[in-house]
mmCIF file of C-alpha atoms in Angstrom:
data_model
loop_
_atom_site.group_PDB
_atom_site.id
_atom_site.type_symbol
_atom_site.label_atom_id
_atom_site.label_comp_id
_atom_site.label_asym_id
_atom_site.label_seq_id
_atom_site.Cartn_x
_atom_site.Cartn_y
_atom_site.Cartn_z
ATOM 1 C CA UNK A 23 0.000 0.000 0.000
ATOM 2 C CA UNK A 24 1.111 3.591 -0.470
ATOM 3 C CA UNK A 25 0.183 7.236 -0.367
ATOM 4 C CA UNK A 26 -3.444 8.243 -0.736
ATOM 5 C CA UNK A 27 -2.767 11.388 -2.723
ATOM 6 C CA UNK A 28 -4.473 12.017 -6.043
ATOM 7 C CA UNK A 29 -2.419 12.948 -9.145
ATOM 8 C CA UNK A 30 -3.072 16.647 -8.539
ATOM 9 C CA UNK A 31 -2.657 16.451 -4.764
ATOM 10 C CA UNK A 32 -5.281 17.353 -2.181
ATOM 11 C CA UNK A 33 -7.127 15.343 0.422
ATOM 12 C CA UNK A 34 -8.321 11.923 -0.695
ATOM 13 C CA UNK A 35 -11.984 11.084 -1.007
ATOM 14 C CA UNK A 36 -12.900 7.977 0.982
ATOM 15 C CA UNK A 37 -15.586 5.380 0.427
ATOM 16 C CA UNK A 38 -16.977 2.899 2.917
ATOM 17 C CA UNK A 39 -17.314 -0.601 1.521
ATOM 18 C CA UNK A 40 -17.999 -4.042 2.935
ATOM 19 C CA UNK A 41 -16.400 -7.474 2.649
ATOM 20 C CA UNK A 42 -17.588 -11.039 3.324
ATOM 21 C CA UNK A 43 -21.260 -10.263 3.004
ATOM 22 C CA UNK A 44 -21.189 -7.055 5.016
ATOM 23 C CA UNK A 45 -19.442 -8.602 8.008
ATOM 24 C CA UNK A 46 -16.373 -6.366 7.603
ATOM 25 C CA UNK A 47 -16.628 -2.610 6.971
ATOM 26 C CA UNK A 48 -13.749 -0.939 5.173
ATOM 27 C CA UNK A 49 -12.959 2.704 4.518
ATOM 28 C CA UNK A 50 -10.544 3.205 1.642
ATOM 29 C CA UNK A 51 -9.529 5.847 -0.910
ATOM 30 C CA UNK A 52 -11.956 6.250 -3.792
ATOM 31 C CA UNK A 53 -9.035 6.756 -6.199
ATOM 32 C CA UNK A 54 -5.854 4.731 -6.464
ATOM 33 C CA UNK A 55 -5.558 1.240 -5.018
ATOM 34 C CA UNK A 56 -8.874 -0.441 -4.185
ATOM 35 C CA UNK A 57 -9.314 -3.652 -2.226
ATOM 36 C CA UNK A 58 -10.641 -6.507 -4.357
ATOM 37 C CA UNK A 59 -11.092 -10.199 -3.562
ATOM 38 C CA UNK A 60 -7.417 -11.168 -3.188
ATOM 39 C CA UNK A 61 -7.023 -10.227 0.509
ATOM 40 C CA UNK A 62 -10.336 -11.932 1.313
ATOM 41 C CA UNK A 63 -9.183 -15.180 -0.288
ATOM 42 C CA UNK A 64 -5.794 -14.881 1.401
ATOM 43 C CA UNK A 65 -7.352 -14.415 4.843
ATOM 44 C CA UNK A 66 -9.689 -17.353 4.277
ATOM 45 C CA UNK A 67 -6.725 -19.660 3.635
ATOM 46 C CA UNK A 68 -5.001 -19.088 6.999
ATOM 47 C CA UNK A 69 -5.378 -22.049 9.360
ATOM 48 C CA UNK A 70 -5.189 -19.953 12.515
ATOM 49 C CA UNK A 71 -6.606 -21.112 15.814
ATOM 50 C CA UNK A 72 -7.344 -19.729 19.240
ATOM 51 C CA UNK A 73 -4.374 -17.917 20.731
ATOM 52 C CA UNK A 74 -2.334 -17.853 17.504
ATOM 53 C CA UNK A 75 -0.342 -14.728 16.686
ATOM 54 C CA UNK A 76 -0.611 -13.723 13.021
ATOM 55 C CA UNK A 77 1.359 -11.101 11.063
ATOM 56 C CA UNK A 78 -0.015 -9.417 7.932
ATOM 57 C CA UNK A 79 2.944 -7.946 6.027
ATOM 58 C CA UNK A 80 1.887 -4.904 4.007
ATOM 59 C CA UNK A 81 -1.553 -4.821 5.597
ATOM 60 C CA UNK A 82 -2.800 -1.737 3.737
ATOM 61 C CA UNK A 83 -6.166 -0.569 5.052
ATOM 62 C CA UNK A 84 -6.565 -3.819 6.982
ATOM 63 C CA UNK A 85 -8.739 -5.939 4.689
ATOM 64 C CA UNK A 86 -7.051 -9.327 5.160
ATOM 65 C CA UNK A 87 -6.369 -8.789 8.862
ATOM 66 C CA UNK A 88 -9.980 -7.869 9.602
ATOM 67 C CA UNK A 89 -11.408 -10.716 7.520
ATOM 68 C CA UNK A 90 -9.219 -13.221 9.357
ATOM 69 C CA UNK A 91 -10.061 -11.744 12.755
ATOM 70 C CA UNK A 92 -13.760 -12.016 11.945
ATOM 71 C CA UNK A 93 -13.484 -15.682 10.953
ATOM 72 C CA UNK A 94 -11.127 -16.628 13.809
ATOM 73 C CA UNK A 95 -11.937 -14.148 16.587
ATOM 74 C CA UNK A 96 -9.697 -15.878 19.134
ATOM 75 C CA UNK A 97 -6.488 -15.223 17.178
ATOM 76 C CA UNK A 98 -4.494 -11.993 17.372
ATOM 77 C CA UNK A 99 -3.527 -10.257 14.115
ATOM 78 C CA UNK A 100 -0.851 -7.583 13.726
ATOM 79 C CA UNK A 101 -0.568 -5.619 10.488
ATOM 80 C CA UNK A 102 2.657 -3.998 9.277
ATOM 81 C CA UNK A 103 2.254 -1.015 6.936
ATOM 82 C CA UNK A 104 4.887 1.360 5.552
ATOM 83 C CA UNK A 105 2.652 4.310 4.708
ATOM 84 C CA UNK A 106 1.440 6.464 7.634
ATOM 85 C CA UNK A 107 -1.696 7.683 5.818
ATOM 86 C CA UNK A 108 -2.759 4.153 4.955
ATOM 87 C CA UNK A 109 -1.875 3.021 8.476
ATOM 88 C CA UNK A 110 -4.250 5.624 9.889
ATOM 89 C CA UNK A 111 -7.001 4.224 7.703
ATOM 90 C CA UNK A 112 -6.191 0.697 8.902
ATOM 91 C CA UNK A 113 -6.411 1.909 12.508
ATOM 92 C CA UNK A 114 -9.743 3.598 11.756
ATOM 93 C CA UNK A 115 -11.027 0.385 10.180
ATOM 94 C CA UNK A 116 -10.020 -1.605 13.245
ATOM 95 C CA UNK A 117 -12.127 0.742 15.379
ATOM 96 C CA UNK A 118 -14.960 0.698 12.824
ATOM 97 C CA UNK A 119 -15.137 -3.089 13.174
ATOM 98 C CA UNK A 120 -14.807 -3.128 16.987
ATOM 99 C CA UNK A 121 -11.661 -5.231 16.598
ATOM 100 C CA UNK A 122 -9.181 -3.491 18.911
ATOM 101 C CA UNK A 123 -8.906 -6.592 21.076
ATOM 102 C CA UNK A 124 -8.031 -8.766 18.063
ATOM 103 C CA UNK A 125 -6.207 -6.572 15.511
ATOM 104 C CA UNK A 126 -3.558 -3.880 15.672
ATOM 105 C CA UNK A 127 -1.530 -2.137 12.977
ATOM 106 C CA UNK A 128 2.025 -0.822 13.291
ATOM 107 C CA UNK A 129 4.039 1.540 11.132
ATOM 108 C CA UNK A 130 7.188 0.061 9.680
ATOM 109 C CA UNK A 131 9.298 -0.885 6.683
ATOM 110 C CA UNK A 132 10.134 -4.553 6.256
ATOM 111 C CA UNK A 133 13.672 -3.522 5.297
ATOM 112 C CA UNK A 134 13.910 -1.791 8.714
ATOM 113 C CA UNK A 135 11.272 -3.533 10.849
ATOM 114 C CA UNK A 136 10.111 -1.936 14.105
ATOM 115 C CA UNK A 137 11.641 -3.455 17.273
ATOM 116 C CA UNK A 138 8.258 -4.572 18.605
ATOM 117 C CA UNK A 139 8.061 -7.193 15.844
ATOM 118 C CA UNK A 140 10.339 -9.914 17.172
ATOM 119 C CA UNK A 141 11.563 -12.510 14.666
ATOM 120 C CA UNK A 142 10.330 -16.065 15.063
ATOM 121 C CA UNK A 143 7.274 -15.197 17.122
ATOM 122 C CA UNK A 144 4.314 -15.551 14.743
ATOM 123 C CA UNK A 145 2.445 -18.786 14.122
ATOM 124 C CA UNK A 146 1.243 -17.534 10.743
ATOM 125 C CA UNK A 147 2.522 -14.840 8.395
ATOM 126 C CA UNK A 148 0.406 -13.742 5.440
ATOM 127 C CA UNK A 149 1.009 -11.230 2.687
ATOM 128 C CA UNK A 150 -0.387 -9.795 -0.520
ATOM 129 C CA UNK A 151 2.865 -8.294 -1.891
ATOM 130 C CA UNK A 152 3.168 -5.926 -4.865
ATOM 131 C CA UNK A 153 2.578 -8.027 -7.963
ATOM 132 C CA UNK A 154 4.722 -6.223 -10.550
ATOM 133 C CA UNK A 155 8.479 -5.889 -10.945
ATOM 134 C CA UNK A 156 9.881 -2.358 -10.968
ATOM 135 C CA UNK A 157 10.911 -1.094 -14.400
ATOM 136 C CA UNK A 158 8.733 -3.568 -16.290
ATOM 137 C CA UNK A 159 5.407 -1.701 -16.189
ATOM 138 C CA UNK A 160 4.023 1.772 -16.769
ATOM 139 C CA UNK A 161 3.526 3.285 -13.328
ATOM 140 C CA UNK A 162 0.074 4.462 -12.248
ATOM 141 C CA UNK A 163 -0.326 8.220 -11.634
ATOM 142 C CA UNK A 164 -1.872 7.334 -8.263
ATOM 143 C CA UNK A 165 0.855 6.796 -5.673
ATOM 144 C CA UNK A 166 -1.319 4.398 -3.678
ATOM 145 C CA UNK A 167 -1.960 2.139 -6.658
ATOM 146 C CA UNK A 168 1.652 2.377 -7.814
ATOM 147 C CA UNK A 169 3.141 1.467 -4.454
ATOM 148 C CA UNK A 170 0.623 -1.322 -3.855
ATOM 149 C CA UNK A 171 1.199 -2.946 -7.244
ATOM 150 C CA UNK A 172 4.865 -2.313 -8.089
ATOM 151 C CA UNK A 173 7.819 -3.543 -6.058
ATOM 152 C CA UNK A 174 9.925 -0.904 -4.340
ATOM 153 C CA UNK A 175 13.096 -1.276 -2.281
ATOM 154 C CA UNK A 176 11.935 -4.735 -1.215
ATOM 155 C CA UNK A 177 11.586 -7.095 -4.168
ATOM 156 C CA UNK A 178 9.676 -10.365 -3.893
ATOM 157 C CA UNK A 179 12.682 -12.336 -2.635
ATOM 158 C CA UNK A 180 13.352 -9.830 0.132
ATOM 159 C CA UNK A 181 9.652 -9.670 0.987
ATOM 160 C CA UNK A 182 9.511 -13.456 1.414
ATOM 161 C CA UNK A 183 12.763 -13.476 3.385
ATOM 162 C CA UNK A 184 11.196 -11.120 5.921
ATOM 163 C CA UNK A 185 8.018 -13.206 6.154
ATOM 164 C CA UNK A 186 10.071 -16.330 6.819
ATOM 165 C CA UNK A 187 12.165 -14.522 9.427
ATOM 166 C CA UNK A 188 9.089 -13.491 11.402
ATOM 167 C CA UNK A 189 7.495 -16.966 11.518
ATOM 168 C CA UNK A 190 8.218 -19.368 14.344
ATOM 169 C CA UNK A 191 9.577 -22.838 13.602
ATOM 170 C CA UNK A 192 6.772 -24.853 12.053
ATOM 171 C CA UNK A 193 4.758 -21.695 11.392
ATOM 172 C CA UNK A 194 3.112 -20.979 8.054
ATOM 173 C CA UNK A 195 3.909 -18.335 5.451
ATOM 174 C CA UNK A 196 1.067 -17.746 2.988
ATOM 175 C CA UNK A 197 1.185 -15.429 -0.029
ATOM 176 C CA UNK A 198 -1.264 -14.598 -2.799
ATOM 177 C CA UNK A 199 0.365 -13.518 -6.053
ATOM 178 C CA UNK A 200 0.205 -13.580 -9.826
ATOM 179 C CA UNK A 201 0.463 -17.072 -11.273
ATOM 180 C CA UNK A 202 3.163 -15.935 -13.692
ATOM 181 C CA UNK A 203 5.410 -15.135 -10.694
ATOM 182 C CA UNK A 204 5.189 -18.676 -9.328
ATOM 183 C CA UNK A 205 8.796 -19.457 -10.278
ATOM 184 C CA UNK A 206 9.963 -16.453 -8.266
ATOM 185 C CA UNK A 207 7.829 -17.440 -5.278
ATOM 186 C CA UNK A 208 9.106 -21.016 -5.227
ATOM 187 C CA UNK A 209 12.708 -19.877 -5.696
ATOM 188 C CA UNK A 210 12.393 -17.563 -2.682
ATOM 189 C CA UNK A 211 10.984 -20.420 -0.590
ATOM 190 C CA UNK A 212 13.425 -23.108 -1.746
ATOM 191 C CA UNK A 213 15.456 -24.591 1.075
ATOM 192 C CA UNK A 214 13.687 -22.430 3.673
ATOM 193 C CA UNK A 215 10.131 -23.787 3.678
ATOM 194 C CA UNK A 216 8.589 -27.192 3.237
ATOM 195 C CA UNK A 217 5.101 -28.667 2.981
ATOM 196 C CA UNK A 218 4.569 -26.073 0.240
ATOM 197 C CA UNK A 219 1.085 -26.001 -1.289
ATOM 198 C CA UNK A 220 0.409 -24.264 -4.608
ATOM 199 C CA UNK A 221 -3.291 -23.444 -4.831
ATOM 200 C CA UNK A 222 -4.435 -22.012 -8.217
ATOM 201 C CA UNK A 223 -7.326 -19.568 -8.455
ATOM 202 C CA UNK A 224 -9.044 -20.292 -11.770
ATOM 203 C CA UNK A 225 -11.119 -17.509 -13.405
ATOM 204 C CA UNK A 226 -13.498 -20.156 -14.819
ATOM 205 C CA UNK A 227 -13.582 -23.939 -15.015
ATOM 206 C CA UNK A 228 -12.513 -23.912 -18.672
ATOM 207 C CA UNK A 229 -9.802 -21.269 -18.243
ATOM 208 C CA UNK A 230 -6.490 -22.357 -19.795
ATOM 209 C CA UNK A 231 -4.458 -20.840 -16.958
ATOM 210 C CA UNK A 232 -4.835 -19.474 -13.452
ATOM 211 C CA UNK A 233 -4.219 -15.763 -12.945
ATOM 212 C CA UNK A 234 -3.564 -15.938 -9.214
ATOM 213 C CA UNK A 235 -2.083 -18.510 -6.879
ATOM 214 C CA UNK A 236 -2.036 -18.870 -3.138
ATOM 215 C CA UNK A 237 1.208 -20.439 -1.992
ATOM 216 C CA UNK A 238 1.755 -21.646 1.567
ATOM 217 C CA UNK A 239 4.830 -23.178 3.152
ATOM 218 C CA UNK A 240 5.957 -24.047 6.664
ATOM 219 C CA UNK A 241 9.216 -22.988 8.262
ATOM 220 C CA UNK A 242 11.752 -25.723 9.127
ATOM 221 C CA UNK A 243 9.558 -28.431 7.566
ATOM 222 C CA UNK A 244 10.842 -30.664 4.779
ATOM 223 C CA UNK A 245 7.657 -32.301 3.442
ATOM 224 C CA UNK A 246 7.489 -32.176 -0.401
ATOM 225 C CA UNK A 247 5.587 -29.587 -2.423
ATOM 226 C CA UNK A 248 1.972 -30.312 -3.390
ATOM 227 C CA UNK A 249 -0.130 -28.902 -6.241
ATOM 228 C CA UNK A 250 -3.757 -28.481 -5.147
ATOM 229 C CA UNK A 251 -6.810 -28.519 -7.403
ATOM 230 C CA UNK A 252 -7.487 -24.903 -6.493
ATOM 231 C CA UNK A 253 -10.697 -22.887 -6.629
ATOM 232 C CA UNK A 254 -12.825 -21.904 -9.640
ATOM 233 C CA UNK A 255 -14.012 -18.339 -9.040
ATOM 234 C CA UNK A 256 -16.692 -17.720 -11.685
ATOM 235 C CA UNK A 257 -19.426 -19.817 -13.243
ATOM 236 C CA UNK A 258 -20.433 -19.625 -16.905
ATOM 237 C CA UNK A 259 -22.683 -16.655 -16.205
ATOM 238 C CA UNK A 260 -19.856 -14.627 -14.632
ATOM 239 C CA UNK A 261 -21.282 -14.947 -11.128
ATOM 240 C CA UNK A 262 -19.281 -16.545 -8.372
ATOM 241 C CA UNK A 263 -19.332 -20.310 -8.040
ATOM 242 C CA UNK A 264 -20.927 -21.704 -4.895
ATOM 243 C CA UNK A 265 -17.510 -22.551 -3.474
ATOM 244 C CA UNK A 266 -16.151 -19.057 -4.134
ATOM 245 C CA UNK A 267 -19.288 -17.364 -2.778
ATOM 246 C CA UNK A 268 -19.010 -19.363 0.441
ATOM 247 C CA UNK A 269 -15.597 -17.786 1.021
ATOM 248 C CA UNK A 270 -16.278 -14.282 -0.306
ATOM 249 C CA UNK A 271 -19.788 -13.770 1.077
ATOM 250 C CA UNK A 272 -20.227 -16.237 3.932
ATOM 251 C CA UNK A 273 -16.740 -16.108 5.572
ATOM 252 C CA UNK A 274 -16.026 -19.797 4.952
ATOM 253 C CA UNK A 275 -12.480 -21.071 5.309
ATOM 254 C CA UNK A 276 -10.519 -21.882 2.164
ATOM 255 C CA UNK A 277 -8.943 -25.297 2.630
ATOM 256 C CA UNK A 278 -5.635 -25.603 0.794
#
């Protein structure tokens, strides 16, 4: 996530939206980066339980953290966000959802993490990193969209290295990303994580390729990698499939 400024400057206009069938309320900038379904699917895939500590790296306005906290209210979620304006929105959204006892958000850069985030202390680490490599795309005029979508000082390998550092032994690291970056994801996890699951998100049943993947691995585990069947998002009429709607509208867990 990044700055909320518009191309010409000035105060951003906010909208209030809802996720998982109205269960989570979310204020976010009208222009620039907008939360879609990716953080909802990511949050649904986390196998957190009561008492688990969870870290959301690059939490943005808090979408994934709040969705997870709603589904698993007995876990504790901490979000890390680099942009102070976006962090303030995340903090507002935590209050808006009466989630102060379950979710908090801290300001920090994963290249210089705040001291309160101790390595090796989180049972689950999740992230929706920037999808695009710097220098390979035309940058958006909106800083928020640009910084959310395009890698900055921390490329994907460094992003994953930080996620792995923060997880406890046996803890999970789960990332949603573009399917065409799967090689990069697996390379960053190689030798560091095991029990890796690659879970494709298919646009439709007949789609020739997935556009997104959820990839989860466990720290200090050596079980082989597994390719899951994945989830088909849309039916032939462009509505959500029953399985996708259960996750996106009814707060069901996504079993990888």
